[in-house]
PDB file of C-alpha atoms and ligand atoms in Angstrom:
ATOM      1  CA  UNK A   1       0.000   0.000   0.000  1.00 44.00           C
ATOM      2  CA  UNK A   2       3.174   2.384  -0.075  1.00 44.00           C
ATOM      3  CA  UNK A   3       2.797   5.391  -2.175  1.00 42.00           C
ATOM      4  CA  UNK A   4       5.145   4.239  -5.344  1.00 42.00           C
ATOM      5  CA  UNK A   5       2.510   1.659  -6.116  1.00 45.00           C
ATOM      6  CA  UNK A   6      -0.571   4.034  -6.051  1.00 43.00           C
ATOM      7  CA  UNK A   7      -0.668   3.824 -10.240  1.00 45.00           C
ATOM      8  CA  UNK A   8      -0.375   0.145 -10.259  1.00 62.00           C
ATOM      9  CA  UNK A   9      -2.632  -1.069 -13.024  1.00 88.00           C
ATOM     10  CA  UNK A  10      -5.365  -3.390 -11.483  1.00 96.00           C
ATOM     11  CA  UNK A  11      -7.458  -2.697  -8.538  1.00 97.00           C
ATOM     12  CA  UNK A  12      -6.538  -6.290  -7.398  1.00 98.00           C
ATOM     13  CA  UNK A  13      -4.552  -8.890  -9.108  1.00 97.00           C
ATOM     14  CA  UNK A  14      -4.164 -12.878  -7.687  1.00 98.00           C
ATOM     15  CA  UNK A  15      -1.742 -15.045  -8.861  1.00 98.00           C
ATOM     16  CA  UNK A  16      -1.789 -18.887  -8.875  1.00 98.00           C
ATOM     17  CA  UNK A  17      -4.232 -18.001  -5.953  1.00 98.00           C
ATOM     18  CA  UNK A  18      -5.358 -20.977  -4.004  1.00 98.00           C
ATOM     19  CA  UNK A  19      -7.407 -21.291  -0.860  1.00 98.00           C
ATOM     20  CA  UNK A  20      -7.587 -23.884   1.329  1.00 98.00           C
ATOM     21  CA  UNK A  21     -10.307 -25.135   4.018  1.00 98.00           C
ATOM     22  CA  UNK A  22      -8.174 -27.914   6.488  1.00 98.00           C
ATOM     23  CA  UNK A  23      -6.695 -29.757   3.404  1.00 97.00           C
ATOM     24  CA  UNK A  24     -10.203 -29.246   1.064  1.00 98.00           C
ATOM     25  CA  UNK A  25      -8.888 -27.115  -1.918  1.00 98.00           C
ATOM     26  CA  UNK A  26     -11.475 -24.960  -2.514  1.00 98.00           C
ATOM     27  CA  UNK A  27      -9.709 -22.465  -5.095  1.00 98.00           C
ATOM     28  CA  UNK A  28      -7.390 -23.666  -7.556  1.00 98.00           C
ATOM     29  CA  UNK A  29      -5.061 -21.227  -9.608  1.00 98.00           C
ATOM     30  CA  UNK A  30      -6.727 -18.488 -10.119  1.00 98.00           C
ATOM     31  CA  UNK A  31      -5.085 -15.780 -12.328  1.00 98.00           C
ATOM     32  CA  UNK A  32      -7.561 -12.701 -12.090  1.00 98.00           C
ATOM     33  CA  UNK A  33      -7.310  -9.216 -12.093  1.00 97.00           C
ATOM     34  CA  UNK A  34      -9.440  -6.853 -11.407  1.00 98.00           C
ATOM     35  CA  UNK A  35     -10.045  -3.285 -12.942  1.00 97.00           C
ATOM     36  CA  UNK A  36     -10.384  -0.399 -11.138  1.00 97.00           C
ATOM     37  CA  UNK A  37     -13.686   1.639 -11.236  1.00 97.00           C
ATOM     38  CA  UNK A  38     -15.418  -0.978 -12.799  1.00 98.00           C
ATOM     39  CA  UNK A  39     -17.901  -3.667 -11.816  1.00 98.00           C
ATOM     40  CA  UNK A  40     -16.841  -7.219 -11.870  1.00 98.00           C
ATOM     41  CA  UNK A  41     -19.415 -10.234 -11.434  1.00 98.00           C
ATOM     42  CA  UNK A  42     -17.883 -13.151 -10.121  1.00 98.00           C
ATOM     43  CA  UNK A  43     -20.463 -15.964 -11.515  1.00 97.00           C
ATOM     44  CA  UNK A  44     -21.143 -20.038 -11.150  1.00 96.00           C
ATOM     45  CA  UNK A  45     -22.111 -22.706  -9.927  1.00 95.00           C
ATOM     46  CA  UNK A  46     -23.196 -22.882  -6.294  1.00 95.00           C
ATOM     47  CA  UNK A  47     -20.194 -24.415  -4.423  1.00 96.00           C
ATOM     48  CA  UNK A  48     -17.577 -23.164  -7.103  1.00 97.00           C
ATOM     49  CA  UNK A  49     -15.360 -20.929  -4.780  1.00 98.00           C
ATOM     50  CA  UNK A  50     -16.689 -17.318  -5.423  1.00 98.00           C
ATOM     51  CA  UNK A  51     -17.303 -16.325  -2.110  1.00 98.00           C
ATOM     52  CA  UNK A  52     -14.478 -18.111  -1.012  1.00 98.00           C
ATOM     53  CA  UNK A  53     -12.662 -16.013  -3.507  1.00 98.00           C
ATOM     54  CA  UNK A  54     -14.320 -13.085  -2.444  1.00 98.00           C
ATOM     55  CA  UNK A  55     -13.543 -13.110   1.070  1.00 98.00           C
ATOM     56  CA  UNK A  56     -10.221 -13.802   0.674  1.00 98.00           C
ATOM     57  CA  UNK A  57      -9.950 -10.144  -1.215  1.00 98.00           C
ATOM     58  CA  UNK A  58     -10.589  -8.477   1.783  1.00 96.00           C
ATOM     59  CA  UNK A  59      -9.343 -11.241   4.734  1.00 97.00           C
ATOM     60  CA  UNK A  60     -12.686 -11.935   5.747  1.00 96.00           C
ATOM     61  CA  UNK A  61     -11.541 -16.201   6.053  1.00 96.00           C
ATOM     62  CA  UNK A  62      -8.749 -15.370   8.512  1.00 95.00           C
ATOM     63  CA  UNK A  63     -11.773 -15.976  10.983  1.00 94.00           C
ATOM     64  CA  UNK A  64     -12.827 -19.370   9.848  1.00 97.00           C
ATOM     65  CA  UNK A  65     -10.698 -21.907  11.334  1.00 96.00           C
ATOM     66  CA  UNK A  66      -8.431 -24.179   9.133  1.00 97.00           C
ATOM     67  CA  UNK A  67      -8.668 -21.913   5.609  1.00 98.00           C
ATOM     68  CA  UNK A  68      -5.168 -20.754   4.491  1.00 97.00           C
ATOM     69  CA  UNK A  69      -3.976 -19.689   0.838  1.00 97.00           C
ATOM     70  CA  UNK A  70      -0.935 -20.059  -1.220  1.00 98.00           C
ATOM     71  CA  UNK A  71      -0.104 -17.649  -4.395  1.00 98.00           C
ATOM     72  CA  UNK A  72      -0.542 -13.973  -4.126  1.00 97.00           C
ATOM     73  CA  UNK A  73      -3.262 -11.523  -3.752  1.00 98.00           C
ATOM     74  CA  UNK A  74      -1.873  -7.946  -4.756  1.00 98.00           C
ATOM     75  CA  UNK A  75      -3.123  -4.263  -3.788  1.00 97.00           C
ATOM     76  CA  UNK A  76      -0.718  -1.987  -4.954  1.00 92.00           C
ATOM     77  CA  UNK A  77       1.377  -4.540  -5.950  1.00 91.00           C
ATOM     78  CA  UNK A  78       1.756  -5.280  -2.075  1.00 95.00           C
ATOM     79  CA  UNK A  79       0.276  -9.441  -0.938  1.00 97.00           C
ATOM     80  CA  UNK A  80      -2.364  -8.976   1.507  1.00 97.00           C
ATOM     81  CA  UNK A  81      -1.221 -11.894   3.071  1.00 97.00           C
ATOM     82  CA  UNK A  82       2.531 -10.115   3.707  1.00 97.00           C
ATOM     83  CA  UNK A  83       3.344 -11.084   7.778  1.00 96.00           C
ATOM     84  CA  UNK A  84       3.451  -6.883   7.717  1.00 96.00           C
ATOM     85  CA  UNK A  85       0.020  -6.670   6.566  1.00 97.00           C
ATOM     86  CA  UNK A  86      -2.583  -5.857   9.251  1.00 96.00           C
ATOM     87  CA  UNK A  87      -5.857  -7.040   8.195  1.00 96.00           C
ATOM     88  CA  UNK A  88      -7.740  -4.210   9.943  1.00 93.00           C
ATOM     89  CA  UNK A  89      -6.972  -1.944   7.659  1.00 93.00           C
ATOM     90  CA  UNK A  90      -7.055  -4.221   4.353  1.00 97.00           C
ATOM     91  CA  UNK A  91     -10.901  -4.082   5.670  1.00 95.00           C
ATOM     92  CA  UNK A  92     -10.688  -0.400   5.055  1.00 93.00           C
ATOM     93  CA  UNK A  93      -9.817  -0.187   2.041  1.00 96.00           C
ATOM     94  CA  UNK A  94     -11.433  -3.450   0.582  1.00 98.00           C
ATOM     95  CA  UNK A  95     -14.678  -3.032   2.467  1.00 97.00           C
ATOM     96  CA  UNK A  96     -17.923  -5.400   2.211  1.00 96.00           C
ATOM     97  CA  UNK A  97     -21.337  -5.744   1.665  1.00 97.00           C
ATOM     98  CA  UNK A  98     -23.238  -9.130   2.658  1.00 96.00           C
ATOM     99  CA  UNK A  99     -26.040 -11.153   1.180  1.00 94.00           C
ATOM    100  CA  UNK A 100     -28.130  -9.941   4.078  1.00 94.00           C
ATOM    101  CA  UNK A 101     -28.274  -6.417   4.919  1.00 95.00           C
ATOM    102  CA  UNK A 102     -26.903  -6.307   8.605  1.00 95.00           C
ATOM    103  CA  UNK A 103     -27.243  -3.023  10.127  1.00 97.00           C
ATOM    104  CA  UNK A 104     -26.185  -2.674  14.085  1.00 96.00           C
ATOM    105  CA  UNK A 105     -28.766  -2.053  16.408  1.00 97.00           C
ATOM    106  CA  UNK A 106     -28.107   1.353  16.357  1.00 97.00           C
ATOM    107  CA  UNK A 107     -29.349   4.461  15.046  1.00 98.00           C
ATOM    108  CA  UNK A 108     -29.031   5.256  11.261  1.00 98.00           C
ATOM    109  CA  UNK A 109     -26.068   7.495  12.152  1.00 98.00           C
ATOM    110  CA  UNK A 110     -24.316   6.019  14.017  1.00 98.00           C
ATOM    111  CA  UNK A 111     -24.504   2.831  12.168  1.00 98.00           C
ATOM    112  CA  UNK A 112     -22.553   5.006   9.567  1.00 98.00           C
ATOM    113  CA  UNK A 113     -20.533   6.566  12.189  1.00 97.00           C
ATOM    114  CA  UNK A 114     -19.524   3.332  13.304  1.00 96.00           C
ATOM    115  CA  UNK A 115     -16.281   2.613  11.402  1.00 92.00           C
ATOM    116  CA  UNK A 116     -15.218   6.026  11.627  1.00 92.00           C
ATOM    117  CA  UNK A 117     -15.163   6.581  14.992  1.00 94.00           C
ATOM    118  CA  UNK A 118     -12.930   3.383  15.794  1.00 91.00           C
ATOM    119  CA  UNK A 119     -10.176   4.714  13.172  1.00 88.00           C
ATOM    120  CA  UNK A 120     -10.885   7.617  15.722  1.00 91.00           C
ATOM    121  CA  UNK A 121     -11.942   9.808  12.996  1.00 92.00           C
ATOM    122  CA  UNK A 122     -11.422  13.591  13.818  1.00 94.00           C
ATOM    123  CA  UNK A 123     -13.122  15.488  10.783  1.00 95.00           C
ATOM    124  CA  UNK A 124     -17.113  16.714  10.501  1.00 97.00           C
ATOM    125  CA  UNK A 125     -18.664  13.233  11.764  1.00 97.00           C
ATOM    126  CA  UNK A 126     -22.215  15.105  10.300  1.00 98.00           C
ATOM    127  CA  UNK A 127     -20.783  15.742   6.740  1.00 98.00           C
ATOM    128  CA  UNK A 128     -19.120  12.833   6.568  1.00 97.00           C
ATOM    129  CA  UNK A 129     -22.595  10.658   7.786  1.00 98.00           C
ATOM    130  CA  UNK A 130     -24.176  12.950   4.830  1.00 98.00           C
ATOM    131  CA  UNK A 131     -21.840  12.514   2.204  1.00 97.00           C
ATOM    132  CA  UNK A 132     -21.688   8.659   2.543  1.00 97.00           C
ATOM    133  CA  UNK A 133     -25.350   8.340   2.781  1.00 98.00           C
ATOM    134  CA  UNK A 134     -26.194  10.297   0.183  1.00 97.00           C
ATOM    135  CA  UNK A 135     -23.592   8.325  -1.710  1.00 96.00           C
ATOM    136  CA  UNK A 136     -25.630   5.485  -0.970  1.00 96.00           C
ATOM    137  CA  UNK A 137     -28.509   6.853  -2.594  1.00 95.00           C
ATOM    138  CA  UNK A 138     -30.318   6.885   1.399  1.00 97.00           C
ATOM    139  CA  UNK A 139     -29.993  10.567   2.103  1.00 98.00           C
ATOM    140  CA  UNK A 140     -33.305  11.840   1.365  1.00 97.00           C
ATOM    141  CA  UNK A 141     -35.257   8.951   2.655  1.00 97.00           C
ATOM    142  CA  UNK A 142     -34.075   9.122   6.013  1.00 98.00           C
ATOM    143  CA  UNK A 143     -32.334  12.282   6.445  1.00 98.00           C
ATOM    144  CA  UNK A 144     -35.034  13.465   8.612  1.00 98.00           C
ATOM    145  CA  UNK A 145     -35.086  10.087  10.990  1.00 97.00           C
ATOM    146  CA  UNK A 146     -30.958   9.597  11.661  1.00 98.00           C
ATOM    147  CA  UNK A 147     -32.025   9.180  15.187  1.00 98.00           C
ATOM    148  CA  UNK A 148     -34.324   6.001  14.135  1.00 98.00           C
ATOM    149  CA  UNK A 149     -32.765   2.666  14.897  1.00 98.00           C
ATOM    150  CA  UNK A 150     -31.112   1.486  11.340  1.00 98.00           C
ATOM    151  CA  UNK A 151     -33.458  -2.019  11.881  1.00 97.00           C
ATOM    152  CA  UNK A 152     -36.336   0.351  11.137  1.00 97.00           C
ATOM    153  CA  UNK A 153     -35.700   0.856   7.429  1.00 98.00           C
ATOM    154  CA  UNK A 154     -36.692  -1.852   4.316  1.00 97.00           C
ATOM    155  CA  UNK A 155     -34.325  -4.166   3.486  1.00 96.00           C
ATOM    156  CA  UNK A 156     -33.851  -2.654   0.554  1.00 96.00           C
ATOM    157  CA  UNK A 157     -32.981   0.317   2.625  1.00 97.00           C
ATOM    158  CA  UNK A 158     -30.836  -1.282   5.343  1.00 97.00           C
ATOM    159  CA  UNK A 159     -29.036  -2.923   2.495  1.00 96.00           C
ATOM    160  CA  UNK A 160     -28.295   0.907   1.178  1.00 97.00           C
ATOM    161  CA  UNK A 161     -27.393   2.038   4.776  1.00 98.00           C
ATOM    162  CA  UNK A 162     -24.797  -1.002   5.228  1.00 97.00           C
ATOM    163  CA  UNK A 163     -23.292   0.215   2.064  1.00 97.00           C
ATOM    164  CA  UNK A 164     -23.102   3.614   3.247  1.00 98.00           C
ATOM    165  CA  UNK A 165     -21.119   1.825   6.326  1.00 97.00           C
ATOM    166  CA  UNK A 166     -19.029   0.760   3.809  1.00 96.00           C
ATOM    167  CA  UNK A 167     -18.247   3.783   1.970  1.00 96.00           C
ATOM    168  CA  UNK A 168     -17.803   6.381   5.349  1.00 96.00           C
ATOM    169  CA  UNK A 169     -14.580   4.721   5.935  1.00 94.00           C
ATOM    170  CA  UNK A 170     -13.379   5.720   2.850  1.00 94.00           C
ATOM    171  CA  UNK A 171     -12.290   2.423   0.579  1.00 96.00           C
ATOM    172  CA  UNK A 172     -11.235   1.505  -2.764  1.00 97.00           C
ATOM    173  CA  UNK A 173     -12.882  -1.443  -3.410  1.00 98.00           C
ATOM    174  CA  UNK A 174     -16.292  -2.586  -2.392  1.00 98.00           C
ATOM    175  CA  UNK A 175     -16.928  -6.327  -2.330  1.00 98.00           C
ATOM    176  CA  UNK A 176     -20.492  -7.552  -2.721  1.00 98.00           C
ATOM    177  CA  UNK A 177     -21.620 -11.257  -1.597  1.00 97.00           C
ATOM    178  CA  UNK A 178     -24.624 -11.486  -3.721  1.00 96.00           C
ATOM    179  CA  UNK A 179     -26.467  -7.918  -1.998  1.00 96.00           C
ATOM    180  CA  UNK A 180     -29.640  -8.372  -3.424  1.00 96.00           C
ATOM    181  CA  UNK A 181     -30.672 -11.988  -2.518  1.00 94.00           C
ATOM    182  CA  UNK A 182     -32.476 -10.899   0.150  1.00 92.00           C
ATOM    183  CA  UNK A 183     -34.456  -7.991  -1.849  1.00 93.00           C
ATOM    184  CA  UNK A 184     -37.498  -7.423  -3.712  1.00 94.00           C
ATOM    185  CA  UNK A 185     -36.865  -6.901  -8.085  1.00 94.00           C
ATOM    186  CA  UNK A 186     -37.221  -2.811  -7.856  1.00 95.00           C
ATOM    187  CA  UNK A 187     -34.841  -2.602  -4.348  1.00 94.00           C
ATOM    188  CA  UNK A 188     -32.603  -4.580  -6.254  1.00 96.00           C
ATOM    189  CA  UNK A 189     -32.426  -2.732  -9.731  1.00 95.00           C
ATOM    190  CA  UNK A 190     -31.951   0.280  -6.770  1.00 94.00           C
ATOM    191  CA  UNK A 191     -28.871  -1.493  -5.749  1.00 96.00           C
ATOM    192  CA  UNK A 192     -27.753  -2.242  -9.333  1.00 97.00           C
ATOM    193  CA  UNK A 193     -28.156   1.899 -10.313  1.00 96.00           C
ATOM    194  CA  UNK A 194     -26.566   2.230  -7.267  1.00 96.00           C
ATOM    195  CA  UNK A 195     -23.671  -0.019  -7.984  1.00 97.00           C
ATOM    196  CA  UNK A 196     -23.347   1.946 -11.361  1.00 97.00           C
ATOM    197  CA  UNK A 197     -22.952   5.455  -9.755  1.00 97.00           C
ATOM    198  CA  UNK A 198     -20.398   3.879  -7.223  1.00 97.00           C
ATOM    199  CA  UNK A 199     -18.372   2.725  -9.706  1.00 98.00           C
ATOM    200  CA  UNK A 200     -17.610   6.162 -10.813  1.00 97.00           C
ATOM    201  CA  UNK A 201     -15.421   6.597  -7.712  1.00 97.00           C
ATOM    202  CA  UNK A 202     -14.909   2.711  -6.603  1.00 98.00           C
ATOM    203  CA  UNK A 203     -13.791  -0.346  -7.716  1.00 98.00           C
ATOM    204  CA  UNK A 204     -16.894  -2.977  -7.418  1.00 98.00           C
ATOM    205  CA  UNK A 205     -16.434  -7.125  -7.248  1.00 98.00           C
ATOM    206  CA  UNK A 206     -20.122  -9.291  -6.809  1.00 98.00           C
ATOM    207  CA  UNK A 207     -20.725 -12.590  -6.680  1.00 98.00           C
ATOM    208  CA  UNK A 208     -24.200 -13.285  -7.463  1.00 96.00           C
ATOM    209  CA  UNK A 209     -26.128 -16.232  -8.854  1.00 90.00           C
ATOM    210  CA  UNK A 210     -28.516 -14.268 -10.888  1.00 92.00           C
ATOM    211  CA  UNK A 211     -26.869 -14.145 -14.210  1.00 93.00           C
ATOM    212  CA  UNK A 212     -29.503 -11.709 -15.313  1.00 93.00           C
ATOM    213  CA  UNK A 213     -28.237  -9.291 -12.692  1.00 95.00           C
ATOM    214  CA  UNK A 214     -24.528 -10.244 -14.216  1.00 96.00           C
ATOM    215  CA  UNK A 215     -25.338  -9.319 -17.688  1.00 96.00           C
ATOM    216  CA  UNK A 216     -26.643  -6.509 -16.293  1.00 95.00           C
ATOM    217  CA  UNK A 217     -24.766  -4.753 -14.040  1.00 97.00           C
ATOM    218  CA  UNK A 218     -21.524  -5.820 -14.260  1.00 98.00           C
ATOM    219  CA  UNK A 219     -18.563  -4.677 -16.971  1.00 98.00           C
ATOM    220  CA  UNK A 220     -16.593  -7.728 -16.362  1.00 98.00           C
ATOM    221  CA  UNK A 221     -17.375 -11.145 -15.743  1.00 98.00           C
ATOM    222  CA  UNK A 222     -15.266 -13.860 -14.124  1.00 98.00           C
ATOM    223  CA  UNK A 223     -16.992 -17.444 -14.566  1.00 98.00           C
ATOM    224  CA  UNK A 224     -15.981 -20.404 -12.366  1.00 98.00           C
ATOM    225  CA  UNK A 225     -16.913 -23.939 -12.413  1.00 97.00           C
ATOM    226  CA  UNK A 226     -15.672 -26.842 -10.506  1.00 97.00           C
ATOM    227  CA  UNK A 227     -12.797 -29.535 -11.506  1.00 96.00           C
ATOM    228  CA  UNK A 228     -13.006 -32.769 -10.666  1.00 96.00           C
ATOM    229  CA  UNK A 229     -11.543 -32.673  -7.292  1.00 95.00           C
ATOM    230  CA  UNK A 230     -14.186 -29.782  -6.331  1.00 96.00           C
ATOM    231  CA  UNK A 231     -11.961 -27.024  -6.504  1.00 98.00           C
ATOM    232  CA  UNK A 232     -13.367 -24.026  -7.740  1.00 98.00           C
ATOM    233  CA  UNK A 233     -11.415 -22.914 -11.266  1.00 98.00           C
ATOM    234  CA  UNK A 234     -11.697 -19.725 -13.501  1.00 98.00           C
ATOM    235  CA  UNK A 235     -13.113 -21.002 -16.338  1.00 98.00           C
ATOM    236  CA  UNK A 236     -13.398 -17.649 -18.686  1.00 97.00           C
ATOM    237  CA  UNK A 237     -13.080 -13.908 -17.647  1.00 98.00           C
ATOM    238  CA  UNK A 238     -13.448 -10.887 -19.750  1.00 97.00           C
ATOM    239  CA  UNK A 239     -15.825  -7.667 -20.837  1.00 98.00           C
ATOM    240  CA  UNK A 240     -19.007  -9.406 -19.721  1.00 98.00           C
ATOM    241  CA  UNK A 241     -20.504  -8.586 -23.101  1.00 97.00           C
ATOM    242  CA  UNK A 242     -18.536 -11.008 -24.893  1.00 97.00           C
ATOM    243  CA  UNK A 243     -18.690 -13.601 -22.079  1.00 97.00           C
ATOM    244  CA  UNK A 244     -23.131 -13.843 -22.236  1.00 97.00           C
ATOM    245  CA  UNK A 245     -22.626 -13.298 -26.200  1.00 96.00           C
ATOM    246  CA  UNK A 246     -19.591 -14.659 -27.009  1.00 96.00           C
ATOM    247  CA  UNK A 247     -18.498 -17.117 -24.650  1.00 97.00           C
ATOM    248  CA  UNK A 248     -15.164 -18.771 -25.691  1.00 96.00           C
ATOM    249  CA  UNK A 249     -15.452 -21.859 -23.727  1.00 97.00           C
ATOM    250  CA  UNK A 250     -18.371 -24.722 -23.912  1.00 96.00           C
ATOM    251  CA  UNK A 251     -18.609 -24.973 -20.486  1.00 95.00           C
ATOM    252  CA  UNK A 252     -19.282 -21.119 -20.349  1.00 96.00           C
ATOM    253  CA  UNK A 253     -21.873 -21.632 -23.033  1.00 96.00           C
ATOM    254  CA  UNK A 254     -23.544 -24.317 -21.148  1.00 95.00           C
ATOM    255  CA  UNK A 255     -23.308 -22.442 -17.851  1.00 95.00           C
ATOM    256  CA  UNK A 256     -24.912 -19.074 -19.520  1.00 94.00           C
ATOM    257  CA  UNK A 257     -27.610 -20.730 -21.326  1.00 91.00           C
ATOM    258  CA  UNK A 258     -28.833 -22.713 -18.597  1.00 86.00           C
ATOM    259  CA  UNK A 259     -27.490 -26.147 -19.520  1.00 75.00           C
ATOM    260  CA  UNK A 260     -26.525 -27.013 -16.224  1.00 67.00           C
ATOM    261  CA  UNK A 261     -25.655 -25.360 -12.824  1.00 56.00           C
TER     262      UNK A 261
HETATM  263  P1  LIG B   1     -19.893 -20.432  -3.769  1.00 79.51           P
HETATM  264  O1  LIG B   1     -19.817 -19.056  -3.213  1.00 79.51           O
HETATM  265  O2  LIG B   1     -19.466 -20.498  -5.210  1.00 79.51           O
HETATM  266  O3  LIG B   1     -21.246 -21.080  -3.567  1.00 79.51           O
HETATM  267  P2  LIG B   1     -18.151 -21.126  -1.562  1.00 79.51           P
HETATM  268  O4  LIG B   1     -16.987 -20.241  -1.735  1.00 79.51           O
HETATM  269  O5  LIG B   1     -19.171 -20.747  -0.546  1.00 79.51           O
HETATM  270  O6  LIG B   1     -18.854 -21.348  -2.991  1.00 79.51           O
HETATM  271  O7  LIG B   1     -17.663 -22.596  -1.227  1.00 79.51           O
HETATM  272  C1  LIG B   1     -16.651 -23.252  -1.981  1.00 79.51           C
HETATM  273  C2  LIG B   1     -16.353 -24.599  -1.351  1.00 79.51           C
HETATM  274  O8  LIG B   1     -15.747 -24.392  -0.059  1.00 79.51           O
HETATM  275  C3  LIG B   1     -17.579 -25.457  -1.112  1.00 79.51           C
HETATM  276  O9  LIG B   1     -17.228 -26.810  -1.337  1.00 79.51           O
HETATM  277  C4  LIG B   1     -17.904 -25.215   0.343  1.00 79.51           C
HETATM  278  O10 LIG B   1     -18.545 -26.330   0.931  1.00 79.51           O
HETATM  279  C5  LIG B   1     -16.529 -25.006   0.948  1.00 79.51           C
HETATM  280  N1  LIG B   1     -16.572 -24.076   2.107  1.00 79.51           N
HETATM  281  C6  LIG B   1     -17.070 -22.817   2.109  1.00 79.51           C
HETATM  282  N2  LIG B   1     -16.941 -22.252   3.321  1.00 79.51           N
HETATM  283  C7  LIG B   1     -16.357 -23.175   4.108  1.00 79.51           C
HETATM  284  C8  LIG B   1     -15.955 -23.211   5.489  1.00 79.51           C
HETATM  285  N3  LIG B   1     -16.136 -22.168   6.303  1.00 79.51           N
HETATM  286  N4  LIG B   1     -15.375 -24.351   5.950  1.00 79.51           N
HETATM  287  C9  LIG B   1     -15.195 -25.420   5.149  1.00 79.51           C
HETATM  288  N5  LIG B   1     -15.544 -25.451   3.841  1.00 79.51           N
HETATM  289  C10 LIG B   1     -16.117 -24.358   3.326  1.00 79.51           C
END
C-alpha cells in the first residue's frame, strides 16, 4: 500500500491463488485481475469458490478456522497476506457488503458513524454521515429520521445504509456477496443503479447467482466452475458482453444458457 505503487494497473490482481479449508482445496489457480472503477461479477455454480474467492480479497476467512492460501493476492502490488500486513486496515480499504443487509442495532447514524469513529476519525462526523449516505442513494429517505434505529428501514434500505457503512470509511474497493438476494426486483435494480454510480469513484467485485443481474450490471465477468476434485477454477473472464454473447469456452456456453448449474 506504499505510495510508489498508487498507479499500479489493477485494482486487485491474484496469482496462482489458491485457498484452502483444512486440506479441502477450494480455489485452484486463479489468475484474475481486477479493474479499477469498474464492476466485476464473479459468476457459477453454487459451491464453485466465489465467495471463497471473495472473502479472501478483503481477509474476511482469517476468521474461519483451518482456511489458508498459497499464491498472491496484490493491492498496490503489495500481498495482503505479507506477515506486515494488518488485516484491519485491508478491511478499510477493501470493504464489504453481505447477502443480508446487517445493520447494528443502532441508530441510522451512528450505524454510519460506526467505522469512523474506531479509526478515531477527527473530521465533521455530520458531513461525513451525509456525504456517505447520500452516496448510498439513502440521504433523502431518512435524512429526517438519523435518530431512528437502522433495523427500522426496508431491506432494501438497510441494504443501502450497510453500504453507506461501507463507503464512510473511505475504501477503494467494495466487495459484494450477492447484496440483493435478500431484496425485492425494484430494491434490487436500486442497488444495481446504485452499484453503477459507485463505480464512478470505486472499484466494485459481486458474486451473485442471478446471471440476469450479471449481464446486467456488471462490466466484467469472471466465470468459475468446478474440476473434478471440487476445486473451484476460472473457467473464462473478460468484458461481460462477450462472455453472455460470445463465450469462448463450452462450459461457459452451457453455464450461460442454462445447460446445467
Ligand atoms: P460459492 O460461493 O461459489 O457457492 P463457496 O466459496 O461458498 O462457494 O464454497 C466453496 C467450497 O468451499 C464449497 O465446497 C464449500 O462447501 C466449501 N466451504 C465454504 N466455506 C467453508 C468453510 N467455512 N469451511 C469449510 N468449507 C467451506
Amino acid at each position: 500500500m506504499s505510495e510508489q505503487n498508487l498507479s499500479n494497473h489493477f485494482a486487485i490482481e491474484t496469482r496462482n491463488l489458491n485457498l484452502f479449508y483444512g486440506n479441502f482445496r477450494a480455489v485452484k489457480d486463479v489468475n484474475l485481475q481486477i479493474v479499477p472503477r469498474k464492476i466485476t461479477a464473479i459468476i457459477g455454480p453454487s459451491g464453485c469458490g466465489k465467495s471463497t474467492v471473495l472473502r479472501s480479497f478483503n481477509r474476511m476467512n482469517d476468521f474461519v478456522p483451518g482456511f489458508h492460501m498459497e499464491g498472491e493476492i496484490l493491492f498496490h502490488g503489495k500481498n495482503l497476506y505479507a506477515p506486515d500486513v494488518d488485516p484491519v486496515q485491508v478491511r478499510q480499504y477493501i470493504g464489504m457488503v453481505f447477502q443480508k443487509p446487517n445493520p447494528f442495532p443502532k441508530s441510522i447514524y451512528e450505524n454510519v458513524a460506526w467505522g469512523a469513529r474506531i479509526n478515531g476519525y477527527k473530521g465533521n462526523m455530520d458531513e461525513l454521515v451525509e456525504g456517505a449516505l447520500r452516496a448510498a442513494a439513502l440521504w433523502d429517505e431518512v435524512k429526517d429520521n438519523l435518530k431512528k434505529s437502522g433495523l427500522s428501514l426496508s431491506g432494501g434500505q438497510q441494504q443501502r445504509l450497510c453500504i453507506a457503512r461501507a463507503l464512510a470509511v473511505k475504501p477503494e474497493i467494495i466487495l459484494m456477496d450477492e447484496p440483493c438476494s435478500a431484496l425485492d426486483p425494484i430494491a434490487t435494480l436500486k442497488i444495481e443503479d446504485l452499484m453503477r454510480e459507485l463505480s464512478e469513484n470505486y472499484t466494485i467485485i459481486i458474486v451473485t447467482h442471478n446471471m440476469q443481474q450479471a449481464a446486467r450490471a456488471s462490466d466484467y465477468t469472471a466465470f468459475f466452475t468446478m474440476d473434478e476434485d471440487r476445486a473451484g477454477v476460472m473457467v473464462e473472464y473478460g468484458e461481460t458482453s462477450q462472455i453472455f454473447t460470445n463465450p469462448r469456452d463450452k462450459r461457459t456456453e452451457d453455464y450461460i444458457t442454462g445447460r446445467f448449474g
